[in-house]
PDB file of C-alpha atoms in Angstrom:
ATOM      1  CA  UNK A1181     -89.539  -0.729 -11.962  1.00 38.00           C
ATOM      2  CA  UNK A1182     -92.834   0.672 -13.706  1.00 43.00           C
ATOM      3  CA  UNK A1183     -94.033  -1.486 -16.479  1.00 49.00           C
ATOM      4  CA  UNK A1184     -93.874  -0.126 -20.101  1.00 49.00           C
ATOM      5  CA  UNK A1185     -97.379  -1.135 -20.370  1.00 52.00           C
ATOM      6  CA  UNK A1186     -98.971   1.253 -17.844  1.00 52.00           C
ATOM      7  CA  UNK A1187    -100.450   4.097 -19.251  1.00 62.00           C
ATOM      8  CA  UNK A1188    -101.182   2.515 -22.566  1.00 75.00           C
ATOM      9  CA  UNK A1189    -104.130   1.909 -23.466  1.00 87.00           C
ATOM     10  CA  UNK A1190    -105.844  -2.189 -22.723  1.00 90.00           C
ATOM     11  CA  UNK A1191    -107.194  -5.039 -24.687  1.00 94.00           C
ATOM     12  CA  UNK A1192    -108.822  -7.413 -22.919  1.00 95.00           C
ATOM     13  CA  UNK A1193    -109.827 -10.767 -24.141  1.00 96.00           C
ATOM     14  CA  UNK A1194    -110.831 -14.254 -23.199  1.00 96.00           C
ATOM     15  CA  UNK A1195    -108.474 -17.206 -23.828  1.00 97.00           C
ATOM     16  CA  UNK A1196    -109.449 -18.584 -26.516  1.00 97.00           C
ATOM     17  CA  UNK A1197    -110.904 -15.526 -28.459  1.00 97.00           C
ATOM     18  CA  UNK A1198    -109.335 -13.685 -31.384  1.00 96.00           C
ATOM     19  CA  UNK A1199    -107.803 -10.675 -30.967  1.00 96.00           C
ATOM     20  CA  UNK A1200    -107.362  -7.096 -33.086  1.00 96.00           C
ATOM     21  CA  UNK A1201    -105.138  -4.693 -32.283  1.00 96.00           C
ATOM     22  CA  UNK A1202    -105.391  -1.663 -33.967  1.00 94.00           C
ATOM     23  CA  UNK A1203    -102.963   0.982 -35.125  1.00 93.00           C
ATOM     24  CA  UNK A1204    -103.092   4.391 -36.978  1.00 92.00           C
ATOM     25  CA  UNK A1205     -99.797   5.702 -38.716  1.00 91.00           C
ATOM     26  CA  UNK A1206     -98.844   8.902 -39.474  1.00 86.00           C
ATOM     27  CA  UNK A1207     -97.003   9.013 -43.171  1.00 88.00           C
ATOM     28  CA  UNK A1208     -98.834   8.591 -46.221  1.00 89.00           C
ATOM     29  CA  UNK A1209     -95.852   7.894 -47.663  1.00 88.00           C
ATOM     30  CA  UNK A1210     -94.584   4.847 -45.791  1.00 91.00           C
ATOM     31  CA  UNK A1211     -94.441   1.871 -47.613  1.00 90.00           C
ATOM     32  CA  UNK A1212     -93.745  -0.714 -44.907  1.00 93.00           C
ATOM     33  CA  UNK A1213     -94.875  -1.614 -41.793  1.00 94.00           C
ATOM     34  CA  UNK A1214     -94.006  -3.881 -38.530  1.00 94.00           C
ATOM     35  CA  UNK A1215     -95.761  -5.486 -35.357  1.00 96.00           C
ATOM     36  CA  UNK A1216     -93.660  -5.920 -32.457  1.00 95.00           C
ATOM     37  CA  UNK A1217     -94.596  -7.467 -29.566  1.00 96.00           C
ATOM     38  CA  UNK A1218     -92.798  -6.828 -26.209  1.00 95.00           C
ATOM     39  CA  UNK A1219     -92.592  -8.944 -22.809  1.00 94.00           C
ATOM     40  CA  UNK A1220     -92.407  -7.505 -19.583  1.00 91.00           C
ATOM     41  CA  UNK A1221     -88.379  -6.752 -18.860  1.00 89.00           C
ATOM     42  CA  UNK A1222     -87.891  -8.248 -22.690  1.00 92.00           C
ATOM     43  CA  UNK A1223     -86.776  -5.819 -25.863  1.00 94.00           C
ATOM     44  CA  UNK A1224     -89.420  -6.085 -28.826  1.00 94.00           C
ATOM     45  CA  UNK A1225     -89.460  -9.145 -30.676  1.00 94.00           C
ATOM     46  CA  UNK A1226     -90.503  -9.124 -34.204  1.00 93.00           C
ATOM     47  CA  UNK A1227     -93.955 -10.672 -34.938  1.00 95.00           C
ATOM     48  CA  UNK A1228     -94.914  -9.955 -38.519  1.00 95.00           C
ATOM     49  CA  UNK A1229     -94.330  -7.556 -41.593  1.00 94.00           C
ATOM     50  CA  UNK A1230     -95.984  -5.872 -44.630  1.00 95.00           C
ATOM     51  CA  UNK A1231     -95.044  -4.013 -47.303  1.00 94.00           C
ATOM     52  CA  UNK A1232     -97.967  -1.400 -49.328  1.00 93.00           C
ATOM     53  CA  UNK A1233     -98.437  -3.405 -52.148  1.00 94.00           C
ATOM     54  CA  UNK A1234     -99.703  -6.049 -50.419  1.00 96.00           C
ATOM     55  CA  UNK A1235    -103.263  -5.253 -48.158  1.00 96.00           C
ATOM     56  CA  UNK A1236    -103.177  -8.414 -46.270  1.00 97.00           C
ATOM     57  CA  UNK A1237    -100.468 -10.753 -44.773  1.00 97.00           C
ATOM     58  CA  UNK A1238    -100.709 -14.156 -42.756  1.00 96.00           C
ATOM     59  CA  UNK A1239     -98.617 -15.475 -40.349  1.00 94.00           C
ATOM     60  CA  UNK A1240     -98.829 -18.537 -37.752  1.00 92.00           C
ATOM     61  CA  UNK A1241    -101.889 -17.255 -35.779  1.00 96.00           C
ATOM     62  CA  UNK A1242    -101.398 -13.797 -36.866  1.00 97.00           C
ATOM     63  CA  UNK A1243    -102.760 -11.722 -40.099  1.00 98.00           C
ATOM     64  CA  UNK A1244    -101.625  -8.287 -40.420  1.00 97.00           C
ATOM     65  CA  UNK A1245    -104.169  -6.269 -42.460  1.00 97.00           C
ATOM     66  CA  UNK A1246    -103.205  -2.930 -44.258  1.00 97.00           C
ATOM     67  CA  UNK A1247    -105.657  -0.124 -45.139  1.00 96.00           C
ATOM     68  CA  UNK A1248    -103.577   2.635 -47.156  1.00 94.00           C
ATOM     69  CA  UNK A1249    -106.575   4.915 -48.113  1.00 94.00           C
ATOM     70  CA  UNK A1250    -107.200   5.583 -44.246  1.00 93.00           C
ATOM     71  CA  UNK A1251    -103.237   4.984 -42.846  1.00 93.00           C
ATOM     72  CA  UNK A1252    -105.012   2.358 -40.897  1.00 94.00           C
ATOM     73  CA  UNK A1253    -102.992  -1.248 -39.961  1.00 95.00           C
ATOM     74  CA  UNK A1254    -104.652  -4.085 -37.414  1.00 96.00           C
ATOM     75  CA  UNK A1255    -103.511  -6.890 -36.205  1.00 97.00           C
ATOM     76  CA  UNK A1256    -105.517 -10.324 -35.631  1.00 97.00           C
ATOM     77  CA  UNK A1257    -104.206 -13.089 -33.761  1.00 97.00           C
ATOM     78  CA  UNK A1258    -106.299 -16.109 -33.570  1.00 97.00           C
ATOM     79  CA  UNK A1259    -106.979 -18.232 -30.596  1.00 97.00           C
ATOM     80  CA  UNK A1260    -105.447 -15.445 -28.168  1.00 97.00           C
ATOM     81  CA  UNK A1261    -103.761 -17.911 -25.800  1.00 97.00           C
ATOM     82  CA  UNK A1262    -102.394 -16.453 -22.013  1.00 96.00           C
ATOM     83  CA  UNK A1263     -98.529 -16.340 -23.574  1.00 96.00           C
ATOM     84  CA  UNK A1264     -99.834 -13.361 -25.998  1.00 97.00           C
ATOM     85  CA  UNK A1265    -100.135 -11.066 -22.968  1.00 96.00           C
ATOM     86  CA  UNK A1266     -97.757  -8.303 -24.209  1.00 96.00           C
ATOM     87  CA  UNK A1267     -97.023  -5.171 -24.923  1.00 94.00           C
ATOM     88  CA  UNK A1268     -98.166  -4.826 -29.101  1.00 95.00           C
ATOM     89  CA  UNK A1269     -96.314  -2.079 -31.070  1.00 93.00           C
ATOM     90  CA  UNK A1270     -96.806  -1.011 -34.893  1.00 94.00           C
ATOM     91  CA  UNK A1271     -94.087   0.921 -36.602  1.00 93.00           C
ATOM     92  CA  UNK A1272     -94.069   2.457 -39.773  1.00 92.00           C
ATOM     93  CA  UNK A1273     -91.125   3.130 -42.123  1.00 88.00           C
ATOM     94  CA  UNK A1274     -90.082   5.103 -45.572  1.00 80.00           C
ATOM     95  CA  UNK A1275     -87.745   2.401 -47.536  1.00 75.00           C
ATOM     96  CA  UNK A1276     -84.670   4.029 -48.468  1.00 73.00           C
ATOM     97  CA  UNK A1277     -81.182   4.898 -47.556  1.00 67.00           C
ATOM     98  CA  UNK A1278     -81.383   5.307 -43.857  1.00 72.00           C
ATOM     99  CA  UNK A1279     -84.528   5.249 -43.217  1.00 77.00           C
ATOM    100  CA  UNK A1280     -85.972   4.574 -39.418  1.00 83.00           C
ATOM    101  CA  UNK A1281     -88.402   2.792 -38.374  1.00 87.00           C
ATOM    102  CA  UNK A1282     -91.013   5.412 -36.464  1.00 88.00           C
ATOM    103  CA  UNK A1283     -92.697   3.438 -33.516  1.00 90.00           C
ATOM    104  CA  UNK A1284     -96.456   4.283 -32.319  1.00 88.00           C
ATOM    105  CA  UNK A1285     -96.907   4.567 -28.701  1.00 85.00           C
ATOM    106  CA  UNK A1286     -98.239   1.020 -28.444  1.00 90.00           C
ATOM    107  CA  UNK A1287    -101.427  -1.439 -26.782  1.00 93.00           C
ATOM    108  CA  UNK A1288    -101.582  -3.898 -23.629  1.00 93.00           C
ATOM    109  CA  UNK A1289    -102.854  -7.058 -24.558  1.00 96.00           C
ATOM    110  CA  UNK A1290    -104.453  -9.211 -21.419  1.00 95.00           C
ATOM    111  CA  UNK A1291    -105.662 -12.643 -21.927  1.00 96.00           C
ATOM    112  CA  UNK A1292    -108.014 -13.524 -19.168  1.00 94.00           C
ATOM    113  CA  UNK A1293    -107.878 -17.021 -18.219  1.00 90.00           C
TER     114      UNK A1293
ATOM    115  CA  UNK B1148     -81.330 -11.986 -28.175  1.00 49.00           C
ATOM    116  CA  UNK B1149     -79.271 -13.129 -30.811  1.00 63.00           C
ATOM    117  CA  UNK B1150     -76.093 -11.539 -32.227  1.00 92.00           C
ATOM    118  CA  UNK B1151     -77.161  -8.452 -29.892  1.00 96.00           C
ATOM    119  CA  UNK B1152     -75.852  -7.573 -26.661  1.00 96.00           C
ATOM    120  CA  UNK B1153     -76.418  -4.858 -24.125  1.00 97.00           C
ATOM    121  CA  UNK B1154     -74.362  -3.910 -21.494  1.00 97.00           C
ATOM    122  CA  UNK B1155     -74.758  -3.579 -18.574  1.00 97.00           C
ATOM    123  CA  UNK B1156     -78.686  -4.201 -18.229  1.00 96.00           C
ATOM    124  CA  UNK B1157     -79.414  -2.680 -15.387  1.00 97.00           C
ATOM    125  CA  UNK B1158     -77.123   0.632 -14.013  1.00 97.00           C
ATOM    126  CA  UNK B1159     -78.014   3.383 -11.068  1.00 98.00           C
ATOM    127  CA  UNK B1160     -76.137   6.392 -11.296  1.00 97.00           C
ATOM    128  CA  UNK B1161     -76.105  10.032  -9.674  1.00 97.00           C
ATOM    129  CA  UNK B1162     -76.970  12.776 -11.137  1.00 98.00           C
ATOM    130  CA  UNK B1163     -74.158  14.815 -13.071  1.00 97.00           C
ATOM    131  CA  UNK B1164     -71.706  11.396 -13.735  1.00 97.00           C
ATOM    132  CA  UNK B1165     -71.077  10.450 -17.241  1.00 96.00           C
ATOM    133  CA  UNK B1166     -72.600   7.258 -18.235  1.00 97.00           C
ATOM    134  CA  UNK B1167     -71.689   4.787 -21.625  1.00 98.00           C
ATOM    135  CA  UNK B1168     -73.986   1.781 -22.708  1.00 98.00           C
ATOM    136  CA  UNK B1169     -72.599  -0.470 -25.138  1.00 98.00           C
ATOM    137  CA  UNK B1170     -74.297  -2.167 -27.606  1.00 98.00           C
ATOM    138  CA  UNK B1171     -72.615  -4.707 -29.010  1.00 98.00           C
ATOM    139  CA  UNK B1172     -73.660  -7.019 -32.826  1.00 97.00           C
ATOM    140  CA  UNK B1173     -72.079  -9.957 -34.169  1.00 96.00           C
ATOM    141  CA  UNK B1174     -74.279  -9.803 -36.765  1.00 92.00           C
ATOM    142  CA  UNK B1175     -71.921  -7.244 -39.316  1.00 93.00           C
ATOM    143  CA  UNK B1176     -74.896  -5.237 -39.627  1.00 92.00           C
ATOM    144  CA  UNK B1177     -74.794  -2.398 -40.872  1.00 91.00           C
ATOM    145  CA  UNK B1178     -77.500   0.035 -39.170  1.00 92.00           C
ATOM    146  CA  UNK B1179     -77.411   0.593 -35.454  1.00 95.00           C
ATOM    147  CA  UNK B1180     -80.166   2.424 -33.290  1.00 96.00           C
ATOM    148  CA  UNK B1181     -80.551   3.378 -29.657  1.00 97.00           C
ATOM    149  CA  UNK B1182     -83.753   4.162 -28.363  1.00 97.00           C
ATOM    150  CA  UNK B1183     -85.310   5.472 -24.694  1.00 97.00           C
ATOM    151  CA  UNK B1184     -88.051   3.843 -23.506  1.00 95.00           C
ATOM    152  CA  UNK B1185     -90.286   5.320 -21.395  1.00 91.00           C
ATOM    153  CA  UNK B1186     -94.087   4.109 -19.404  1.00 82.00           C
ATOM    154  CA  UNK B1187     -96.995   5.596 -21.662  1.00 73.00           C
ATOM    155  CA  UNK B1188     -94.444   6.282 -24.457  1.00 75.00           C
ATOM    156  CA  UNK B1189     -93.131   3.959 -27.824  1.00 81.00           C
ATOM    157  CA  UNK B1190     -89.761   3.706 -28.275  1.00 91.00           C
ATOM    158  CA  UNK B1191     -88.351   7.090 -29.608  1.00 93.00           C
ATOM    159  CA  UNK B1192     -84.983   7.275 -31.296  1.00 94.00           C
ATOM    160  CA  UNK B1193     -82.000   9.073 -29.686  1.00 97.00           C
ATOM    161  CA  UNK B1194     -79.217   8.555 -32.357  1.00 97.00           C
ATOM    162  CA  UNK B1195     -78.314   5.691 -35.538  1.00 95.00           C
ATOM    163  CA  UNK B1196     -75.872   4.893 -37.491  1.00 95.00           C
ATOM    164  CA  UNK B1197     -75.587   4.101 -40.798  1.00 92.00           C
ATOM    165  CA  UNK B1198     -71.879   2.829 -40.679  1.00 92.00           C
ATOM    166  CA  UNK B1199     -68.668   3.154 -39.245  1.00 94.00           C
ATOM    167  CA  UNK B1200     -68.189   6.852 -38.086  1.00 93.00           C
ATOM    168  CA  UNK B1201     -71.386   7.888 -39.228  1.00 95.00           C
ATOM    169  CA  UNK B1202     -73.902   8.486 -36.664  1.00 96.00           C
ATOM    170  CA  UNK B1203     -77.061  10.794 -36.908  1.00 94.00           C
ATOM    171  CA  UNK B1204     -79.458  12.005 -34.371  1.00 95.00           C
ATOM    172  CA  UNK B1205     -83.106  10.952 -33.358  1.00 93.00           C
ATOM    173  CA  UNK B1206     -86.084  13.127 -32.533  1.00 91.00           C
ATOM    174  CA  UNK B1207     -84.467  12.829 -28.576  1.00 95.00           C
ATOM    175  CA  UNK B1208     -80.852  13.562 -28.724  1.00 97.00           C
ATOM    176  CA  UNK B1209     -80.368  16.612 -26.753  1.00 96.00           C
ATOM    177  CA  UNK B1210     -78.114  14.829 -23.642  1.00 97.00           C
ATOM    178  CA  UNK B1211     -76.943  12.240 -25.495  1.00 98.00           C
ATOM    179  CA  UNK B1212     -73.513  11.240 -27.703  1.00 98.00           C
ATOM    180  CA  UNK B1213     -72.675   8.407 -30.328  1.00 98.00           C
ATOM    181  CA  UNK B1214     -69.585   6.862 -31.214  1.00 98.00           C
ATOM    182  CA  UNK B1215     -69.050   4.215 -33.839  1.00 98.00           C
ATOM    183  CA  UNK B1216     -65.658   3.132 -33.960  1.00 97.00           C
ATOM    184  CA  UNK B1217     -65.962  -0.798 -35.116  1.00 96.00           C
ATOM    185  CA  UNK B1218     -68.831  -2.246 -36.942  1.00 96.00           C
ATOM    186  CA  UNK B1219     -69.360  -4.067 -33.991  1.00 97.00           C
ATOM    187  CA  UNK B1220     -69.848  -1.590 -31.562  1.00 98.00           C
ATOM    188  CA  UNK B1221     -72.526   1.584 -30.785  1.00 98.00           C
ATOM    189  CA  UNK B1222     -72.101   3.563 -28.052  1.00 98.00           C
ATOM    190  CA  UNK B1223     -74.291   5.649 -25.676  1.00 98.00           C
ATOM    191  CA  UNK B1224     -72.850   8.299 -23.997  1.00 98.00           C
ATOM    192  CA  UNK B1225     -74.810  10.624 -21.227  1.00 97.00           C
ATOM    193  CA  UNK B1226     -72.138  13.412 -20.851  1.00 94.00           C
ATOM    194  CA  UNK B1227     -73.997  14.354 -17.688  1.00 97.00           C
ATOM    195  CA  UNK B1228     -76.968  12.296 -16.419  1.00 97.00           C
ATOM    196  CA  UNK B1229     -80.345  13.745 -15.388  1.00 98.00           C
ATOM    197  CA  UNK B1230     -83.149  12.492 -13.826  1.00 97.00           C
ATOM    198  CA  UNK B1231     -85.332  12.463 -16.811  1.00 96.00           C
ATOM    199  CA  UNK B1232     -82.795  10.467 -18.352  1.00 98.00           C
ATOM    200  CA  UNK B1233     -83.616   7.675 -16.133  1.00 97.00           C
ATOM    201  CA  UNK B1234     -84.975   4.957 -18.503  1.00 97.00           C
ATOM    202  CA  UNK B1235     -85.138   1.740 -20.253  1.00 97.00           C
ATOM    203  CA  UNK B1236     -82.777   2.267 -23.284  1.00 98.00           C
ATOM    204  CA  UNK B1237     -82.913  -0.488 -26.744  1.00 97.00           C
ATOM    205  CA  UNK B1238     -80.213  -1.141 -28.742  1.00 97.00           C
ATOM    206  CA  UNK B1239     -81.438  -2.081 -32.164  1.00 96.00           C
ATOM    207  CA  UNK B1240     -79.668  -3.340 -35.262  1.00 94.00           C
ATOM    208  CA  UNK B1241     -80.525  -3.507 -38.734  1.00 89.00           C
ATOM    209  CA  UNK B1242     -79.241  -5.288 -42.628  1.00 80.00           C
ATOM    210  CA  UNK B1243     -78.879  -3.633 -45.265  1.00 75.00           C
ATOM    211  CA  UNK B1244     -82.144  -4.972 -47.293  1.00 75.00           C
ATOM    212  CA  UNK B1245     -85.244  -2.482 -48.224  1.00 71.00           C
ATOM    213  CA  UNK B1246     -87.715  -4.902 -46.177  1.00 75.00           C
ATOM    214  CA  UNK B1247     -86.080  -5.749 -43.118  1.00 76.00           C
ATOM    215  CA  UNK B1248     -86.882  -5.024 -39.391  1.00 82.00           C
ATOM    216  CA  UNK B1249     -84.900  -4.149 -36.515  1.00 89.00           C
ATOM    217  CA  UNK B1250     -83.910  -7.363 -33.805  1.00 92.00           C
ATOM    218  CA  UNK B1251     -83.268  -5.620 -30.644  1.00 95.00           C
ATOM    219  CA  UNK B1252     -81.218  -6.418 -27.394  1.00 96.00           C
ATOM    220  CA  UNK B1253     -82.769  -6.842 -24.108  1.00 95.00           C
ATOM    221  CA  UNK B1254     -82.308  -3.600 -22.493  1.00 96.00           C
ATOM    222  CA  UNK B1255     -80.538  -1.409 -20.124  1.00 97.00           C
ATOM    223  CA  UNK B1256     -82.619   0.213 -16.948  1.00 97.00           C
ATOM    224  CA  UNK B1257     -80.929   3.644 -16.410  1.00 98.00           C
ATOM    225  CA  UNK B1258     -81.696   4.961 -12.894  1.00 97.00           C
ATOM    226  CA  UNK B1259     -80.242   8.533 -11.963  1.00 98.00           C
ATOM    227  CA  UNK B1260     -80.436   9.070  -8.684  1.00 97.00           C
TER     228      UNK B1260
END
């Protein structure tokens, strides 16, 4: 079947390289905010999270970085390696009672060998 | 993925036949999503639920029923299946915390022939 990731727009980088995915989101009044990554045939996996008080987050590999004043949220990952080819999603969500998470339309990643 | 199943991952059906996905949690969480997903697109919502019985709609529900009957269980329901209902459909699930993201299962591919 066709790939989720055609269409979307590409990153490509070299193994080896760090990598930023960008994201714009849409409500000035969401106060936390998710990067999925998804594997061909695979549902999104959680990656790393962020609430608005904070402007900067670290994982293993990954830092999430958080710009309020321009609804702006990137993603590095360090040392892009070839198992970080993916599909990268950010979502954005309104804390409260049952709130949903709103999903942009999400990035390729390619790691070239 | 764990504590979410989806059944049956992979389905072709004809046009006009009613069609139910199951998502099923051992997880006792509370908040249940399905979501279409679709090349060049994110993931957008079709219906939650917020508990037993209670089920809401998405921005893409026209086509589509819920029912909630155990914790456990969310189901999809395409009264009448169209082409452009041919997808890749998510089952999410969700705790009841302020900062917590959604795991989600591993997919059904929806072919209406």
């Amino acid at each position: 079947g066709e790939s989720v990731g055609l269409h979307l727009p590409t990153l490509s980088v070299q193994e080896g390289d760090n990598s930023i995915i960008n994201c714009a989101y849409s409500n000035s009044a969401s106060d936390y905010f998710i990067w999925y990554k998804q594997e061909s045939g695979k549902g999104p996996q959680f990656i790393i999270d962020i609430r608005s008080n904070m402007d900067k987050r670290q994982g293993q590999r990954v830092t999430v970085l958080l710009n309020k004043t321009v609804k702006h949220l990137s993603l590095q990952i360090a040392a892009t390696q070839p198992g970080d080819s993916a599909v990268y999603f950010c979502a954005e969500n309104m804390t409260g009672a049952n709130s949903k998470l709103t999903f942009g339309k999400g990035i390729t990643l390619s790691v070239r060998p | 993925d764990a504590g979410i199943t989806q059944s049956p991952r992979h389905k072709v059906t004809e046009t006009g036949t009613p069609v139910t996905l199951r998502c099923h949690q051992t997880e006792n969480h509370r908040y249940m999503y399905w979501y279409r997903q679709d090349p060049g697109h994110g993931l957008r919502l079709i219906h939650y639920s917020y508990g037993v019985k209670d089920t809401d709609k998405g921005e893409v529900s026209d086509g589509y029923s819920v029912s909630r009957s155990k914790t456990e269980d969310f189901l999809l329901t395409l009264e009448s299946a169209t082409s452009s209902q041919t997808s890749v459909y998510f089952c999410a699930i969700k705790g009841t915390a302020l900062y917590h993201g959604y795991t989600f299962g591993s997919g059904t591919r929806l072919t209406v022939v």
